Short mmCIF file of C-alpha atoms in Angstrom, two decimals:
data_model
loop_
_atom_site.label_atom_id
_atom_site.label_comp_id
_atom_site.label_asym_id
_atom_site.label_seq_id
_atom_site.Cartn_x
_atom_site.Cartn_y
_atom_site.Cartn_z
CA UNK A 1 53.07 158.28 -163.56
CA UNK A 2 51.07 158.21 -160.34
CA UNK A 3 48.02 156.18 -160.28
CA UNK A 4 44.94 158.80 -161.26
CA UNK A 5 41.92 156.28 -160.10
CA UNK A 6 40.56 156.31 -157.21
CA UNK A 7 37.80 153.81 -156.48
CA UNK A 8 33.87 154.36 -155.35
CA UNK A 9 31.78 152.17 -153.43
CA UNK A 10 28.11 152.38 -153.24
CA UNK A 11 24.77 149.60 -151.88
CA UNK A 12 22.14 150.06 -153.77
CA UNK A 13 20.04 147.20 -153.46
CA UNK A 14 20.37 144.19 -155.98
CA UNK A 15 23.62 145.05 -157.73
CA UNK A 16 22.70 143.81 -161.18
CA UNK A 17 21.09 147.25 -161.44
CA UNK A 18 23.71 149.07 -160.23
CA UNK A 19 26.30 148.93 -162.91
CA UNK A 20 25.21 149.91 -165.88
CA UNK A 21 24.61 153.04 -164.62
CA UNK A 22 28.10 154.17 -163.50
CA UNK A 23 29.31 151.83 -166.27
CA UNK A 24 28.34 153.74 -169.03
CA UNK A 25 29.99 156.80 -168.02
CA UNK A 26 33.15 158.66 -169.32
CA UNK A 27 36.25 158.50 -166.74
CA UNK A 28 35.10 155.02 -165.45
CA UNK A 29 37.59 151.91 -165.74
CA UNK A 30 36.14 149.22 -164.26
CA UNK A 31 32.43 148.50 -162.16
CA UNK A 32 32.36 145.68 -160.07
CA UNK A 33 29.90 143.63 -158.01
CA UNK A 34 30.51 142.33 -154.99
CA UNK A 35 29.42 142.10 -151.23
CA UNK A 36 30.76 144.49 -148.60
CA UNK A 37 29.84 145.47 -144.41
CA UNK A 38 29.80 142.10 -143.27
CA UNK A 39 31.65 140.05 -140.71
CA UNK A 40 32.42 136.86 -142.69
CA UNK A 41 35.28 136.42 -145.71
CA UNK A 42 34.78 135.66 -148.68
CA UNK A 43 30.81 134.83 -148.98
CA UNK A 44 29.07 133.21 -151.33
CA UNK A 45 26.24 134.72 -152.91
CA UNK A 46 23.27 132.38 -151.59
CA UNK A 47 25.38 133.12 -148.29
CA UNK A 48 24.70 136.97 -148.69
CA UNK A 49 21.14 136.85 -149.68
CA UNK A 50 20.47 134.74 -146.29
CA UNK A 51 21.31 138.28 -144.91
CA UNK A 52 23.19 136.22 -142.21
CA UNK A 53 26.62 137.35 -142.87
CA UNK A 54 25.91 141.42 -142.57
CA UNK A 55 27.12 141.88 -145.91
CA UNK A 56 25.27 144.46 -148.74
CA UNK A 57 25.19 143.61 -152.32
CA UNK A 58 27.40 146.78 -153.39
CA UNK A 59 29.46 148.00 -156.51
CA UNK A 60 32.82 149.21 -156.65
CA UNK A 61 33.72 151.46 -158.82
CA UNK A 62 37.24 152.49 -160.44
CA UNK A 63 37.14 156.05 -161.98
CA UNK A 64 39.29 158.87 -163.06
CA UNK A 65 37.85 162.41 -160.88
CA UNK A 66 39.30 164.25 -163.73
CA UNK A 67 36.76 163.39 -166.12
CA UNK A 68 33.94 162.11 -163.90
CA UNK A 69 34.16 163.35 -160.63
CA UNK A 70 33.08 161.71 -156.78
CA UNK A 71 30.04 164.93 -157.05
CA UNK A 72 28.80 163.51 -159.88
CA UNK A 73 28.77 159.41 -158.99
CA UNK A 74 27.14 161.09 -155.46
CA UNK A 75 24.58 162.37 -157.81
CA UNK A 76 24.04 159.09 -160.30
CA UNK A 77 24.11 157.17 -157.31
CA UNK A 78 20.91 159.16 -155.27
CA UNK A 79 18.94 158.28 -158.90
CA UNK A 80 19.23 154.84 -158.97
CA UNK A 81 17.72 153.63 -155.22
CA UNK A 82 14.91 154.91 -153.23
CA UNK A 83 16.89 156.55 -150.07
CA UNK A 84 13.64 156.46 -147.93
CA UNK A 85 13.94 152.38 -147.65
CA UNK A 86 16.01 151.22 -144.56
CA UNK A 87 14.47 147.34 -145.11
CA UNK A 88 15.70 146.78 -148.66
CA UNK A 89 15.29 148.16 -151.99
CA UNK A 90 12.00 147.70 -154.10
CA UNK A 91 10.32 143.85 -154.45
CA UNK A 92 13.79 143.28 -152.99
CA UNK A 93 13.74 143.29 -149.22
CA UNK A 94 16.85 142.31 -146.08
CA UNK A 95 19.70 143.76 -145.11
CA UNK A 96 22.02 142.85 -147.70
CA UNK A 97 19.61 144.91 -149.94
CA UNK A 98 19.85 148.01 -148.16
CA UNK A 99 21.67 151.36 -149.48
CA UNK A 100 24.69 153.05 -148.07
CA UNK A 101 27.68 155.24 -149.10
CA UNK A 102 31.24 153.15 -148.44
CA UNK A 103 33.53 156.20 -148.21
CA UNK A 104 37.09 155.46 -149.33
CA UNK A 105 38.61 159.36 -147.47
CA UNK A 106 37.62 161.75 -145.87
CA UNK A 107 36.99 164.04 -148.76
CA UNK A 108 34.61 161.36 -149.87
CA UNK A 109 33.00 161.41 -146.01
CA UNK A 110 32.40 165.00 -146.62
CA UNK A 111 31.24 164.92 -149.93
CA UNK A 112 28.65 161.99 -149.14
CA UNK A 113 27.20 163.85 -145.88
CA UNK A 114 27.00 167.24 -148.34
CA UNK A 115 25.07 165.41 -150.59
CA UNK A 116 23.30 163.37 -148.78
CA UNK A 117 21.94 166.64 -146.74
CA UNK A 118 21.39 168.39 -149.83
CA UNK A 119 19.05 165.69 -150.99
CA UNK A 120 17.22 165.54 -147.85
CA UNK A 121 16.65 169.53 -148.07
CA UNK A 122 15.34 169.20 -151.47
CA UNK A 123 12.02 168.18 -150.48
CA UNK A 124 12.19 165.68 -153.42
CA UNK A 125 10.93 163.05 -150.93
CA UNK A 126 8.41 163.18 -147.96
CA UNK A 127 10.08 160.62 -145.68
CA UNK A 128 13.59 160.91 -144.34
CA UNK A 129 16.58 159.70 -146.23
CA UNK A 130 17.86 156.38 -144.37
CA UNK A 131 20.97 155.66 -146.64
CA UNK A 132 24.01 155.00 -144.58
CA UNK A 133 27.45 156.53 -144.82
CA UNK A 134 29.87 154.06 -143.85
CA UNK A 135 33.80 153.68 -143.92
CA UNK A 136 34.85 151.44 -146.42
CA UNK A 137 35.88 147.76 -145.45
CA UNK A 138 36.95 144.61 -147.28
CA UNK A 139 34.78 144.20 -150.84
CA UNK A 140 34.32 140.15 -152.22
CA UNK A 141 34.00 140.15 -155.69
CA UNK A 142 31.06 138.47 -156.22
CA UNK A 143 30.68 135.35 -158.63
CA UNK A 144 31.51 135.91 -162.60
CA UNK A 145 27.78 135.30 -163.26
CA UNK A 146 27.05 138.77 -161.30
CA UNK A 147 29.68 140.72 -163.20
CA UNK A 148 28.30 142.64 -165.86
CA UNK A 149 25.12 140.98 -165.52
CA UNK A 150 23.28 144.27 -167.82
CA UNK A 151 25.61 142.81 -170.54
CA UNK A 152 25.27 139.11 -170.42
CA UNK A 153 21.87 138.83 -169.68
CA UNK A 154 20.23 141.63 -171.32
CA UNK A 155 16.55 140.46 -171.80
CA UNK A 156 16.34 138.92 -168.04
CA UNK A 157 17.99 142.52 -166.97
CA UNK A 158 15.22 144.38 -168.34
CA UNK A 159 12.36 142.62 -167.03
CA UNK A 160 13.92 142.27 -163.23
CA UNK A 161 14.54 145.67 -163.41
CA UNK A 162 11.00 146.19 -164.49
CA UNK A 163 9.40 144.01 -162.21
CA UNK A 164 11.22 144.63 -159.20
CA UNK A 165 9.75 148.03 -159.37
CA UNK A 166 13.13 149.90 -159.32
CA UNK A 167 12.21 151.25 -162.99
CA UNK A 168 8.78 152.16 -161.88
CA UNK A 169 10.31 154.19 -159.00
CA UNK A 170 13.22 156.09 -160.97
CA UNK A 171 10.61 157.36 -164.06
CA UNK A 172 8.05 158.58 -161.18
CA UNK A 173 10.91 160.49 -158.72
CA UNK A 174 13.59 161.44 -160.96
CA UNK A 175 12.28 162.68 -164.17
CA UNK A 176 12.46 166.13 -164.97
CA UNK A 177 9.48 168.13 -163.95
CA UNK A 178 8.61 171.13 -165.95
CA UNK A 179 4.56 172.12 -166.30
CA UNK A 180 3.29 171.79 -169.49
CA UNK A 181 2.67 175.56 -170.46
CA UNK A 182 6.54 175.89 -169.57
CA UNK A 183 7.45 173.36 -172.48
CA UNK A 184 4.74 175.00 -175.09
CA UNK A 185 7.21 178.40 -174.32
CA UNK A 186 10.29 177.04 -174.73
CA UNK A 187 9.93 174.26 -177.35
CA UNK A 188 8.79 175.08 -181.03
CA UNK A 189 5.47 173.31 -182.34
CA UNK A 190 7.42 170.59 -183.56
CA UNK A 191 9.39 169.67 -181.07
CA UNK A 192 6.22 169.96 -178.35
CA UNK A 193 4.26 167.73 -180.45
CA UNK A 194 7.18 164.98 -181.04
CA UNK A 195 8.37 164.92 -177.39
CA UNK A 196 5.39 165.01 -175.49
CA UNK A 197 2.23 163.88 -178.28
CA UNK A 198 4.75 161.35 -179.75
CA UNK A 199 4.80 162.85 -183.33
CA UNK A 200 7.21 161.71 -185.89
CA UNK A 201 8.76 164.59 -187.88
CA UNK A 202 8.64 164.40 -192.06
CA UNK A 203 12.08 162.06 -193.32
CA UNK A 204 14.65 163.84 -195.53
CA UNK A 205 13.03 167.60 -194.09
CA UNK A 206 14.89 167.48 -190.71
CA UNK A 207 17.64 169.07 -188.53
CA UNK A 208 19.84 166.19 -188.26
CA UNK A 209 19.21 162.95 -190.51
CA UNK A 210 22.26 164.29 -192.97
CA UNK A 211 24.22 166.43 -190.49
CA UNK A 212 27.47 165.39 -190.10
CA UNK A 213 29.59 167.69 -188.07
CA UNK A 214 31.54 166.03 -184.59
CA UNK A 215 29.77 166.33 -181.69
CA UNK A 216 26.99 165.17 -179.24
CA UNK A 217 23.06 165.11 -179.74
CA UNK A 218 21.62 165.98 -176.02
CA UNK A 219 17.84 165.53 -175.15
CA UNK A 220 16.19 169.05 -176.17
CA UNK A 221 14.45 169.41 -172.74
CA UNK A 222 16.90 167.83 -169.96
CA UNK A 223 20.03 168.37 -171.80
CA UNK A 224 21.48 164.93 -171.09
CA UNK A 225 23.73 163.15 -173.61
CA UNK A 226 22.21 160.89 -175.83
CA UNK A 227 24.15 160.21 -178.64
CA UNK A 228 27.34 161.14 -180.69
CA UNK A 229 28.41 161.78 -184.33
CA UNK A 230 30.94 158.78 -183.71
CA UNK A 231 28.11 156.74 -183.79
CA UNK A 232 25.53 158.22 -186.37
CA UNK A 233 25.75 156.66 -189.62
CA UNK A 234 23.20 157.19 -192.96
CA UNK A 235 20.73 154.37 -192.81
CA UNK A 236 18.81 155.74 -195.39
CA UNK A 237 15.75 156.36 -193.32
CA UNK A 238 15.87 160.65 -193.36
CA UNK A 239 15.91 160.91 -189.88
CA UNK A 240 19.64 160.96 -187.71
CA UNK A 241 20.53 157.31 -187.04
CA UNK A 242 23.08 155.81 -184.01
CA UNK A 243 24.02 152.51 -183.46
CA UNK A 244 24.46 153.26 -179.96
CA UNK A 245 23.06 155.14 -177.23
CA UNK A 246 25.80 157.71 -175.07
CA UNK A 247 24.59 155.95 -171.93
CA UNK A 248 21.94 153.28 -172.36
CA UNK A 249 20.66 153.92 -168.61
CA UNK A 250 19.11 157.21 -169.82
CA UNK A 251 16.85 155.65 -172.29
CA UNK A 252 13.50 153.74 -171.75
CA UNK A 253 12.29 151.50 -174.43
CA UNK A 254 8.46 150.39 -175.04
CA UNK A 255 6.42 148.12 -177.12
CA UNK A 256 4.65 150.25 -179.37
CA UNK A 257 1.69 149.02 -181.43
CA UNK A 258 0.54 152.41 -182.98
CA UNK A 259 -0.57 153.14 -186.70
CA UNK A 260 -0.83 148.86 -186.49
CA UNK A 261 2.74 148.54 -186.70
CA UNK A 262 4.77 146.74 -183.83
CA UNK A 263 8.19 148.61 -182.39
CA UNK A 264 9.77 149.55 -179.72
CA UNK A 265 9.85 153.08 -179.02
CA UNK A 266 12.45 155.24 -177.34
CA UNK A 267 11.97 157.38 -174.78
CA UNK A 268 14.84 159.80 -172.60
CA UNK A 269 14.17 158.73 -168.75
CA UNK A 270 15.01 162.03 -167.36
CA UNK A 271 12.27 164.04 -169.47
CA UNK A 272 10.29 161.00 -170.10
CA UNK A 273 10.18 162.64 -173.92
CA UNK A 274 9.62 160.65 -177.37
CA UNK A 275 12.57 160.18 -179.10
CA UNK A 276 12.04 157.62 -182.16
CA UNK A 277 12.21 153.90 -182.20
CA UNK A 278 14.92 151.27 -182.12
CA UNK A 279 15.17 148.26 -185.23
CA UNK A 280 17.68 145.41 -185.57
CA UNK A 281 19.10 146.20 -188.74
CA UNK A 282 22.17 148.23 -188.00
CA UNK A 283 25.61 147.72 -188.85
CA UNK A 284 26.97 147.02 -185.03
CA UNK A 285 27.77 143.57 -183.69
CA UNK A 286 24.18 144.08 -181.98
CA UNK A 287 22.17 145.51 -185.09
CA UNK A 288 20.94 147.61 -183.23
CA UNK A 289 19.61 150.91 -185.31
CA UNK A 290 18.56 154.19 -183.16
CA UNK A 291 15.96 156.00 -185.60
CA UNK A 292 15.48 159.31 -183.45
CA UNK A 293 13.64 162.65 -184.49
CA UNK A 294 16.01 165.50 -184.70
CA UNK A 295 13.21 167.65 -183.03
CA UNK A 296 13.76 165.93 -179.97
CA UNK A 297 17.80 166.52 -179.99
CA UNK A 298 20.04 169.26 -179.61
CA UNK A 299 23.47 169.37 -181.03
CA UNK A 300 26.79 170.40 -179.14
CA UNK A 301 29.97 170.47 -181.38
CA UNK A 302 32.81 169.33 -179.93
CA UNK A 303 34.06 172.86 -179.46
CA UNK A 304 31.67 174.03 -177.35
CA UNK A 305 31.80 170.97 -175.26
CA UNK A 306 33.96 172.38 -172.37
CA UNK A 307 32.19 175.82 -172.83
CA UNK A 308 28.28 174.17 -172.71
CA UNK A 309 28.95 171.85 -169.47
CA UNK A 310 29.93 168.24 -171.60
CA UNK A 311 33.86 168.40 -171.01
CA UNK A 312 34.15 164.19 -170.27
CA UNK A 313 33.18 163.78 -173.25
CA UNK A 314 36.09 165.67 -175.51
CA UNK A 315 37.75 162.56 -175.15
CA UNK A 316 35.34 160.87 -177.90
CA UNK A 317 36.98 162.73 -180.51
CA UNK A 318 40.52 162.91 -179.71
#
């Protein structure tokens, strides 16, 4: 059977935050870190961030363009850096820190100057977009520490991501904008005051906490994927319950201290909407217990997945 992968690479700054993005995504095999554009073989890391050897910190990505196509990692990709930035990325600055597109064809060439001019036509940003697009060259995998480093080092992850600014930057450029009189006309009462006044519908006299048909929950004002029946379970709580997120990278959590009580609340990035709270006492191998509203969710069955714009993710329930 020929070989259906084909591989991505992208720079986008410090490439700890660079995989969990594309990571968490249907149709991808593997994401790995490593350094690429330079003149030297084989560097080391303290080698690369001397930003003596021309390389970029970069990711490489192997993924199936069946199920997630090279449109749609152009399109993660643009939401993850600041494409204005030709010095660096964020707190992070040199040139093994800067962004570019590492084309593997030249469908992908094409594709990444499309996009690329798209982006800059949007208006979304005042100053011009820098980001190379470069042929791809020889890619070092970087040191096991690197790989994965969302994974292995969740609790440094979050706060480097935090305070590098990169977080900061993504909630403020990317979110969804939509005027507030446009949500009070398209949301009911309900759902306005749970998503945007962080309200917290009645337990047992919602949508979702005992619905138990196969399919996806997506965010009730973006649309993106948040969770799916194979991971909703009855904790008891009456309100829906995960013990895992579709793709983590579209969540925020905060420390939340309302009503004297200490949590951590969940939010969808791309809406910046209220979607419950998170608790370690679930039944996965990281306890981890997603108490959402229902208000804040809309459900796709898995029949209407190809027919509603969710077809990578039919596979969950084959």
């Amino acid at each position: 059977m020929k070989n259906q992968f084909e591989l991505a690479t992208f720079a986008g700054g410090c490439f700890w935050c660079m995989v969990s993005p594309f990571d968490e995504q249907p149709g991808i095999r593997e994401v790995v870190s490593g350094y690429t554009g330079g003149h030297t073989e084989n560097p080391s890391y303290q080698e690369v961030c001397s930003n003596t050897t021309g390389h970029y910190e970069a990711v490489q990505i192997t993924f199936d363009p069946v199920i997630f196509s090279y449109k749609k990692l152009l399109e993660l990709f643009w939401q993850q850096i600041d494409p204005t930035d030709a010095e660096g990325q964020f707190n992070d600055r040199g040139t093994s820190y800067r962004t570019a597109i590492f084309y593997h064809n030249e469908d992908q060439r094409q594709q990444a100057e499309a996009s690329k001019a798209e982006l800059a036509a949007s208006g979304r940003f005042k100053k011009p977009i820098v980001t190379e697009i470069l042929p791809a060259g020889p890619f070092y995998r970087a040191e096991d520490k690197h790989q994965y480093y969302y994974k292995t080092f969740p609790f440094h992850y979050n706060l480097y991501r935090e305070g590098s600014g990169r977080a900061r930057f993504i909630r403020e450029n990317w979110k969804m904008r939509k005027s507030d009189d446009e949500l009070r006309s398209e949301l009911t009462s309900l759902q306005y005051d749970v998503t945007r006044k962080n309200a917290t519908e009645p337990p047992f006299q919602n949508a979702y906490w005992n619905h138990v048909e196969e399919g996806i929950y997506v965010d009730i004002i973006s649309g993106e994927p948040l969770f799916s029946s194979t991971d909703k379970y009855d904790a008891g709580c009456g309100w829906p319950s995960f013990t895992k997120p579709l793709r983590r990278n579209e969540l925020e959590e905060k420390f939340d201290t309302s009503h004297g009580m200490r949590r951590i609340e969940v939010r969808s990035k791309t809406s910046d909407s209220h979607l419950g709270h998170v608790f370690d006492d679930g039944p996965g191998p990281d306890r981890a217990r997603y108490c959402i509203n229902s208000a804040a969710l809309r459900f796709v069955p898995k029949d209407r997945l190809e027919e509603d714009g969710y077809g990578q993710f039919t596979k969950l329930f084959e």
